[in-house]
Amino acid sequence: MDEKSIQTGTAIALPIPVPAMQLFSHRATNALLALLADNPYALFGVRDLARATDYTHKTISDAVVDLAAADLVETSHEGPKKLVQINRARLDNPDDPILRIPQPEFHEPVSALLDRLRENLEDIRGIVLFGSVARGEADRRSDIDCFVLVADHQATNQQHAHELTSDLSEQRFSGDRYKFHVLVESLESTQNYGERLRDIFATGLTLVDSESLRTLKQEVLANG
């Protein structure tokens, strides 16, 4: 793996000619599109987006103006509050969530992890890949980090996750071994980890979705 790895995954169609060339100069553009694309049905206020991405309100607001001019996001108002949503008509999201992972070399190990989690954990309500692998910035030394939301039995499910990741770390995928880290939280225990979950959801890729996970994301990112 190196910096020249060809990245694949979620894409968004840009109109030609580009209506707002300056959108490429905004530092927040990539973070904004990544967050909105992973939550295509969610509406976020500018303040919510600023808090989730760690950019200033003005930086986000300026980026949203140009993204809207390029028809990449849609805006609406709820009273005085401006709401932002990805333009789903321009979004190309692979049906297989594994294909959304930017670096193809991680597809096989993440797919194996996903299969094992589904086989060994009880009542999964959502799985989110996060960290450098989700951002497309991983190298050979990077851990594969996953957040798993379960209905209950957090401690038992966390133990099962630890056991299966230890086993997967001994396996080879295309000749390479990978380190896996899985954080399991229940619907109840997530109430204690708002700040950490904000970091996970702001840059993560959703592999398994549910109404419970979407509600939690909304609480953490928009209402937290």
GROMACS .gro file of N, CA and C in nm, residues 99-217:
model
  357
   99LEU      N    1  -1.781  -0.191  -0.084
   99LEU     CA    2  -1.725  -0.121  -0.199
   99LEU      C    3  -1.713   0.029  -0.176
  100ARG      N    4  -1.770   0.078  -0.068
  100ARG     CA    5  -1.757   0.220  -0.035
  100ARG      C    6  -1.625   0.250   0.035
  101ILE      N    7  -1.556   0.147   0.079
  101ILE     CA    8  -1.426   0.167   0.144
  101ILE      C    9  -1.328   0.217   0.039
  102PRO      N   10  -1.265   0.333   0.059
  102PRO     CA   11  -1.186   0.395  -0.048
  102PRO      C   12  -1.069   0.312  -0.099
  103GLN      N   13  -1.000   0.238  -0.011
  103GLN     CA   14  -0.882   0.163  -0.052
  103GLN      C   15  -0.918   0.015  -0.070
  104PRO      N   16  -0.914  -0.036  -0.194
  104PRO     CA   17  -0.961  -0.172  -0.221
  104PRO      C   18  -0.889  -0.281  -0.144
  105GLU      N   19  -0.765  -0.257  -0.104
  105GLU     CA   20  -0.690  -0.360  -0.032
  105GLU      C   21  -0.752  -0.394   0.103
  106PHE      N   22  -0.842  -0.308   0.152
  106PHE     CA   23  -0.908  -0.335   0.279
  106PHE      C   24  -1.045  -0.402   0.262
  107HIS      N   25  -1.090  -0.420   0.140
  107HIS     CA   26  -1.222  -0.479   0.118
  107HIS      C   27  -1.233  -0.620   0.176
  108GLU      N   28  -1.135  -0.705   0.147
  108GLU     CA   29  -1.142  -0.844   0.191
  108GLU      C   30  -1.138  -0.858   0.343
  109PRO      N   31  -1.042  -0.795   0.413
  109PRO     CA   32  -1.042  -0.810   0.559
  109PRO      C   33  -1.164  -0.749   0.627
  110VAL      N   34  -1.214  -0.637   0.578
  110VAL     CA   35  -1.333  -0.577   0.639
  110VAL      C   36  -1.455  -0.665   0.612
  111SER      N   37  -1.463  -0.723   0.494
  111SER     CA   38  -1.574  -0.814   0.464
  111SER      C   39  -1.572  -0.935   0.556
  112ALA      N   40  -1.452  -0.988   0.582
  112ALA     CA   41  -1.440  -1.102   0.674
  112ALA      C   42  -1.481  -1.063   0.815
  113LEU      N   43  -1.441  -0.943   0.858
  113LEU     CA   44  -1.480  -0.894   0.990
  113LEU      C   45  -1.632  -0.880   0.998
  114LEU      N   46  -1.692  -0.824   0.896
  114LEU     CA   47  -1.837  -0.803   0.895
  114LEU      C   48  -1.910  -0.937   0.906
  115ASP      N   49  -1.863  -1.036   0.832
  115ASP     CA   50  -1.926  -1.169   0.839
  115ASP      C   51  -1.917  -1.228   0.979
  116ARG      N   52  -1.799  -1.216   1.040
  116ARG     CA   53  -1.780  -1.275   1.173
  116ARG      C   54  -1.862  -1.202   1.279
  117LEU      N   55  -1.873  -1.072   1.267
  117LEU     CA   56  -1.956  -0.996   1.361
  117LEU      C   57  -2.101  -1.041   1.352
  118ARG      N   58  -2.151  -1.056   1.232
  118ARG     CA   59  -2.290  -1.098   1.214
  118ARG      C   60  -2.314  -1.239   1.268
  119GLU      N   61  -2.212  -1.324   1.258
  119GLU     CA   62  -2.226  -1.462   1.305
  119GLU      C   63  -2.219  -1.473   1.457
  120ASN      N   64  -2.142  -1.386   1.521
  120ASN     CA   65  -2.108  -1.407   1.662
  120ASN      C   66  -2.171  -1.309   1.761
  121LEU      N   67  -2.218  -1.194   1.715
  121LEU     CA   68  -2.277  -1.096   1.805
  121LEU      C   69  -2.429  -1.103   1.798
  122GLU      N   70  -2.493  -1.070   1.910
  122GLU     CA   71  -2.638  -1.079   1.919
  122GLU      C   72  -2.705  -0.944   1.897
  123ASP      N   73  -2.813  -0.946   1.820
  123ASP     CA   74  -2.902  -0.830   1.802
  123ASP      C   75  -2.826  -0.703   1.763
  124ILE      N   76  -2.752  -0.713   1.654
  124ILE     CA   77  -2.678  -0.597   1.602
  124ILE      C   78  -2.776  -0.494   1.547
  125ARG      N   79  -2.756  -0.368   1.585
  125ARG     CA   80  -2.840  -0.259   1.537
  125ARG      C   81  -2.765  -0.165   1.442
  126GLY      N   82  -2.636  -0.187   1.425
  126GLY     CA   83  -2.560  -0.103   1.333
  126GLY      C   84  -2.411  -0.130   1.343
  127ILE      N   85  -2.341  -0.112   1.232
  127ILE     CA   86  -2.196  -0.126   1.229
  127ILE      C   87  -2.140  -0.010   1.148
  128VAL      N   88  -2.042   0.060   1.206
  128VAL     CA   89  -1.979   0.174   1.140
  128VAL      C   90  -1.828   0.154   1.139
  129LEU      N   91  -1.769   0.157   1.021
  129LEU     CA   92  -1.624   0.155   1.006
  129LEU      C   93  -1.573   0.297   1.029
  130PHE      N   94  -1.468   0.312   1.109
  130PHE     CA   95  -1.416   0.446   1.133
  130PHE      C   96  -1.264   0.445   1.133
  131GLY      N   97  -1.204   0.562   1.154
  131GLY     CA   98  -1.059   0.571   1.155
  131GLY      C   99  -1.001   0.586   1.015
  132SER      N  100  -0.871   0.560   1.003
  132SER     CA  101  -0.800   0.586   0.878
  132SER      C  102  -0.850   0.501   0.761
  133VAL      N  103  -0.897   0.380   0.788
  133VAL     CA  104  -0.948   0.295   0.679
  133VAL      C  105  -1.075   0.356   0.620
  134ALA      N  106  -1.163   0.407   0.704
  134ALA     CA  107  -1.286   0.471   0.655
  134ALA      C  108  -1.255   0.599   0.579
  135ARG      N  109  -1.151   0.670   0.621
  135ARG     CA  110  -1.115   0.797   0.556
  135ARG      C  111  -1.032   0.778   0.430
  136GLY      N  112  -0.985   0.656   0.405
  136GLY     CA  113  -0.900   0.633   0.289
  136GLY      C  114  -0.758   0.679   0.310
  137GLU      N  115  -0.714   0.684   0.435
  137GLU     CA  116  -0.580   0.732   0.468
  137GLU      C  117  -0.494   0.624   0.533
  138ALA      N  118  -0.533   0.499   0.521
  138ALA     CA  119  -0.466   0.390   0.594
  138ALA      C  120  -0.339   0.345   0.523
  139ASP      N  121  -0.248   0.289   0.601
  139ASP     CA  122  -0.133   0.220   0.546
  139ASP      C  123  -0.129   0.080   0.607
  140ARG      N  124  -0.024   0.007   0.579
  140ARG     CA  125  -0.017  -0.132   0.622
  140ARG      C  126  -0.020  -0.148   0.773
  141ARG      N  127   0.020  -0.046   0.846
  141ARG     CA  128   0.024  -0.054   0.993
  141ARG      C  129  -0.107  -0.012   1.058
  142SER      N  130  -0.201   0.034   0.980
  142SER     CA  131  -0.326   0.087   1.036
  142SER      C  132  -0.417  -0.024   1.088
  143ASP      N  133  -0.480   0.003   1.202
  143ASP     CA  134  -0.583  -0.087   1.253
  143ASP      C  135  -0.711  -0.071   1.170
  144ILE      N  136  -0.789  -0.177   1.165
  144ILE     CA  137  -0.924  -0.170   1.108
  144ILE      C  138  -1.019  -0.152   1.226
  145ASP      N  139  -1.078  -0.032   1.236
  145ASP     CA  140  -1.160   0.006   1.351
  145ASP      C  141  -1.308   0.000   1.317
  146CYS      N  142  -1.386  -0.064   1.402
  146CYS     CA  143  -1.531  -0.075   1.380
  146CYS      C  144  -1.607  -0.045   1.509
  147PHE      N  145  -1.716   0.028   1.494
  147PHE     CA  146  -1.810   0.050   1.604
  147PHE      C  147  -1.933  -0.036   1.577
  148VAL      N  148  -1.977  -0.110   1.678
  148VAL     CA  149  -2.095  -0.195   1.665
  148VAL      C  150  -2.198  -0.154   1.770
  149LEU      N  151  -2.318  -0.125   1.724
  149LEU     CA  152  -2.430  -0.094   1.814
  149LEU      C  153  -2.515  -0.219   1.830
  150VAL      N  154  -2.537  -0.260   1.955
  150VAL     CA  155  -2.622  -0.376   1.984
  150VAL      C  156  -2.738  -0.332   2.072
  151ALA      N  157  -2.842  -0.414   2.075
  151ALA     CA  158  -2.960  -0.379   2.155
  151ALA      C  159  -2.928  -0.382   2.304
  152ASP      N  160  -2.858  -0.486   2.349
  152ASP     CA  161  -2.820  -0.497   2.490
  152ASP      C  162  -2.706  -0.599   2.501
  153HIS      N  163  -2.678  -0.644   2.624
  153HIS     CA  164  -2.569  -0.739   2.650
  153HIS      C  165  -2.436  -0.687   2.595
  154GLN      N  166  -2.405  -0.561   2.629
  154GLN     CA  167  -2.284  -0.498   2.576
  154GLN      C  168  -2.157  -0.574   2.614
  155ALA      N  169  -2.143  -0.611   2.741
  155ALA     CA  170  -2.020  -0.676   2.787
  155ALA      C  171  -1.998  -0.811   2.718
  156THR      N  172  -2.104  -0.890   2.707
  156THR     CA  173  -2.092  -1.020   2.643
  156THR      C  174  -2.056  -1.006   2.495
  157ASN      N  175  -2.122  -0.914   2.428
  157ASN     CA  176  -2.093  -0.892   2.286
  157ASN      C  177  -1.952  -0.838   2.266
  158GLN      N  178  -1.907  -0.752   2.358
  158GLN     CA  179  -1.770  -0.700   2.348
  158GLN      C  180  -1.668  -0.813   2.362
  159GLN      N  181  -1.695  -0.907   2.451
  159GLN     CA  182  -1.605  -1.021   2.468
  159GLN      C  183  -1.601  -1.106   2.342
  160HIS      N  184  -1.717  -1.131   2.283
  160HIS     CA  185  -1.721  -1.207   2.157
  160HIS      C  186  -1.642  -1.134   2.048
  161ALA      N  187  -1.656  -1.002   2.044
  161ALA     CA  188  -1.584  -0.924   1.944
  161ALA      C  189  -1.433  -0.934   1.964
  162HIS      N  190  -1.389  -0.930   2.089
  162HIS     CA  191  -1.247  -0.943   2.119
  162HIS      C  192  -1.194  -1.078   2.073
  163GLU      N  193  -1.269  -1.182   2.097
  163GLU     CA  194  -1.226  -1.317   2.060
  163GLU      C  195  -1.217  -1.332   1.908
  164LEU      N  196  -1.314  -1.282   1.836
  164LEU     CA  197  -1.312  -1.301   1.691
  164LEU      C  198  -1.207  -1.213   1.624
  165THR      N  199  -1.179  -1.094   1.680
  165THR     CA  200  -1.075  -1.010   1.621
  165THR      C  201  -0.937  -1.069   1.647
  166SER      N  202  -0.918  -1.133   1.761
  166SER     CA  203  -0.791  -1.201   1.788
  166SER      C  204  -0.767  -1.310   1.685
  167ASP      N  205  -0.873  -1.382   1.652
  167ASP     CA  206  -0.863  -1.488   1.551
  167ASP      C  207  -0.835  -1.431   1.413
  168LEU      N  208  -0.906  -1.326   1.376
  168LEU     CA  209  -0.887  -1.266   1.244
  168LEU      C  210  -0.748  -1.207   1.227
  169SER      N  211  -0.690  -1.158   1.336
  169SER     CA  212  -0.556  -1.098   1.329
  169SER      C  213  -0.450  -1.201   1.292
  170GLU      N  214  -0.481  -1.329   1.310
  170GLU     CA  215  -0.386  -1.435   1.275
  170GLU      C  216  -0.404  -1.482   1.130
  171GLN      N  217  -0.511  -1.440   1.067
  171GLN     CA  218  -0.536  -1.482   0.929
  171GLN      C  219  -0.464  -1.390   0.831
  172ARG      N  220  -0.439  -1.442   0.712
  172ARG     CA  221  -0.377  -1.362   0.606
  172ARG      C  222  -0.481  -1.334   0.497
  173PHE      N  223  -0.477  -1.212   0.449
  173PHE     CA  224  -0.564  -1.170   0.339
  173PHE      C  225  -0.474  -1.119   0.227
  174SER      N  226  -0.474  -1.191   0.116
  174SER     CA  227  -0.382  -1.160   0.005
  174SER      C  228  -0.238  -1.151   0.055
  175GLY      N  229  -0.205  -1.238   0.150
  175GLY     CA  230  -0.069  -1.246   0.200
  175GLY      C  231  -0.038  -1.156   0.318
  176ASP      N  232  -0.130  -1.068   0.355
  176ASP     CA  233  -0.106  -0.972   0.463
  176ASP      C  234  -0.193  -1.001   0.585
  177ARG      N  235  -0.141  -0.965   0.701
  177ARG     CA  236  -0.219  -0.971   0.824
  177ARG      C  237  -0.261  -0.830   0.863
  178TYR      N  238  -0.373  -0.821   0.933
  178TYR     CA  239  -0.427  -0.692   0.974
  178TYR      C  240  -0.464  -0.697   1.122
  179LYS      N  241  -0.459  -0.581   1.185
  179LYS     CA  242  -0.505  -0.569   1.323
  179LYS      C  243  -0.646  -0.513   1.321
  180PHE      N  244  -0.732  -0.571   1.405
  180PHE     CA  245  -0.872  -0.530   1.411
  180PHE      C  246  -0.904  -0.479   1.551
  181HIS      N  247  -0.982  -0.373   1.555
  181HIS     CA  248  -1.029  -0.320   1.683
  181HIS      C  249  -1.179  -0.294   1.671
  182VAL      N  250  -1.257  -0.355   1.760
  182VAL     CA  251  -1.403  -0.340   1.756
  182VAL      C  252  -1.452  -0.284   1.888
  183LEU      N  253  -1.525  -0.175   1.881
  183LEU     CA  254  -1.588  -0.113   1.998
  183LEU      C  255  -1.736  -0.146   1.994
  184VAL      N  256  -1.784  -0.214   2.097
  184VAL     CA  257  -1.925  -0.253   2.104
  184VAL      C  258  -1.994  -0.171   2.213
  185GLU      N  259  -2.104  -0.109   2.177
  185GLU     CA  260  -2.185  -0.036   2.274
  185GLU      C  261  -2.332  -0.073   2.253
  186SER      N  262  -2.407  -0.068   2.362
  186SER     CA  263  -2.550  -0.098   2.355
  186SER      C  264  -2.628   0.033   2.343
  187LEU      N  265  -2.757   0.021   2.317
  187LEU     CA  266  -2.841   0.140   2.309
  187LEU      C  267  -2.835   0.220   2.438
  188GLU      N  268  -2.819   0.151   2.551
  188GLU     CA  269  -2.811   0.220   2.680
  188GLU      C  270  -2.673   0.279   2.705
  189SER      N  271  -2.568   0.204   2.677
  189SER     CA  272  -2.433   0.249   2.712
  189SER      C  273  -2.384   0.365   2.625
  190THR      N  274  -2.444   0.384   2.508
  190THR     CA  275  -2.400   0.494   2.421
  190THR      C  276  -2.425   0.630   2.484
  191GLN      N  277  -2.513   0.637   2.582
  191GLN     CA  278  -2.543   0.765   2.645
  191GLN      C  279  -2.421   0.825   2.714
  192ASN      N  280  -2.321   0.742   2.742
  192ASN     CA  281  -2.202   0.789   2.814
  192ASN      C  282  -2.087   0.828   2.721
  193TYR      N  283  -2.106   0.817   2.589
  193TYR     CA  284  -1.993   0.835   2.498
  193TYR      C  285  -2.024   0.932   2.384
  194GLY      N  286  -2.097   1.038   2.413
  194GLY     CA  287  -2.138   1.131   2.309
  194GLY      C  288  -2.024   1.189   2.228
  195GLU      N  289  -1.920   1.239   2.294
  195GLU     CA  290  -1.809   1.304   2.224
  195GLU      C  291  -1.733   1.205   2.137
  196ARG      N  292  -1.707   1.087   2.191
  196ARG     CA  293  -1.636   0.986   2.113
  196ARG      C  294  -1.719   0.939   1.995
  197LEU      N  295  -1.847   0.922   2.015
  197LEU     CA  296  -1.933   0.879   1.905
  197LEU      C  297  -1.943   0.986   1.797
  198ARG      N  298  -1.936   1.112   1.836
  198ARG     CA  299  -1.940   1.220   1.737
  198ARG      C  300  -1.822   1.207   1.641
  199ASP      N  301  -1.704   1.179   1.696
  199ASP     CA  302  -1.586   1.162   1.611
  199ASP      C  303  -1.602   1.042   1.518
  200ILE      N  304  -1.660   0.934   1.569
  200ILE     CA  305  -1.679   0.813   1.488
  200ILE      C  306  -1.779   0.838   1.376
  201PHE      N  307  -1.894   0.897   1.409
  201PHE     CA  308  -1.999   0.916   1.310
  201PHE      C  309  -1.965   1.024   1.208
  202ALA      N  310  -1.885   1.123   1.248
  202ALA     CA  311  -1.854   1.234   1.158
  202ALA      C  312  -1.771   1.190   1.039
  203THR      N  313  -1.686   1.089   1.056
  203THR     CA  314  -1.597   1.047   0.948
  203THR      C  315  -1.612   0.899   0.912
  204GLY      N  316  -1.708   0.829   0.974
  204GLY     CA  317  -1.720   0.686   0.953
  204GLY      C  318  -1.800   0.649   0.829
  205LEU      N  319  -1.792   0.521   0.793
  205LEU     CA  320  -1.871   0.463   0.685
  205LEU      C  321  -1.967   0.361   0.744
  206THR      N  322  -2.095   0.376   0.718
  206THR     CA  323  -2.194   0.285   0.773
  206THR      C  324  -2.198   0.156   0.691
  207LEU      N  325  -2.171   0.044   0.758
  207LEU     CA  326  -2.172  -0.087   0.692
  207LEU      C  327  -2.304  -0.160   0.714
  208VAL      N  328  -2.363  -0.142   0.831
  208VAL     CA  329  -2.494  -0.200   0.863
  208VAL      C  330  -2.578  -0.089   0.925
  209ASP      N  331  -2.693  -0.062   0.868
  209ASP     CA  332  -2.776   0.050   0.912
  209ASP      C  333  -2.904  -0.001   0.977
  210SER      N  334  -2.970   0.085   1.052
  210SER     CA  335  -3.100   0.054   1.111
  210SER      C  336  -3.161   0.184   1.159
  211GLU      N  337  -3.287   0.179   1.192
  211GLU     CA  338  -3.352   0.298   1.246
  211GLU      C  339  -3.288   0.339   1.378
  212SER      N  340  -3.248   0.241   1.459
  212SER     CA  341  -3.183   0.271   1.587
  212SER      C  342  -3.053   0.347   1.566
  213LEU      N  343  -2.974   0.304   1.468
  213LEU     CA  344  -2.847   0.372   1.441
  213LEU      C  345  -2.871   0.511   1.386
  214ARG      N  346  -2.967   0.526   1.295
  214ARG     CA  347  -2.995   0.657   1.239
  214ARG      C  348  -3.042   0.754   1.347
  215THR      N  349  -3.123   0.706   1.439
  215THR     CA  350  -3.169   0.790   1.550
  215THR      C  351  -3.053   0.831   1.638
  216LEU      N  352  -2.965   0.736   1.669
  216LEU     CA  353  -2.848   0.767   1.751
  216LEU      C  354  -2.759   0.869   1.683
  217LYS      N  355  -2.735   0.853   1.554
  217LYS     CA  356  -2.654   0.949   1.480
  217LYS      C  357  -2.714   1.088   1.487
   0.00000   0.00000   0.00000
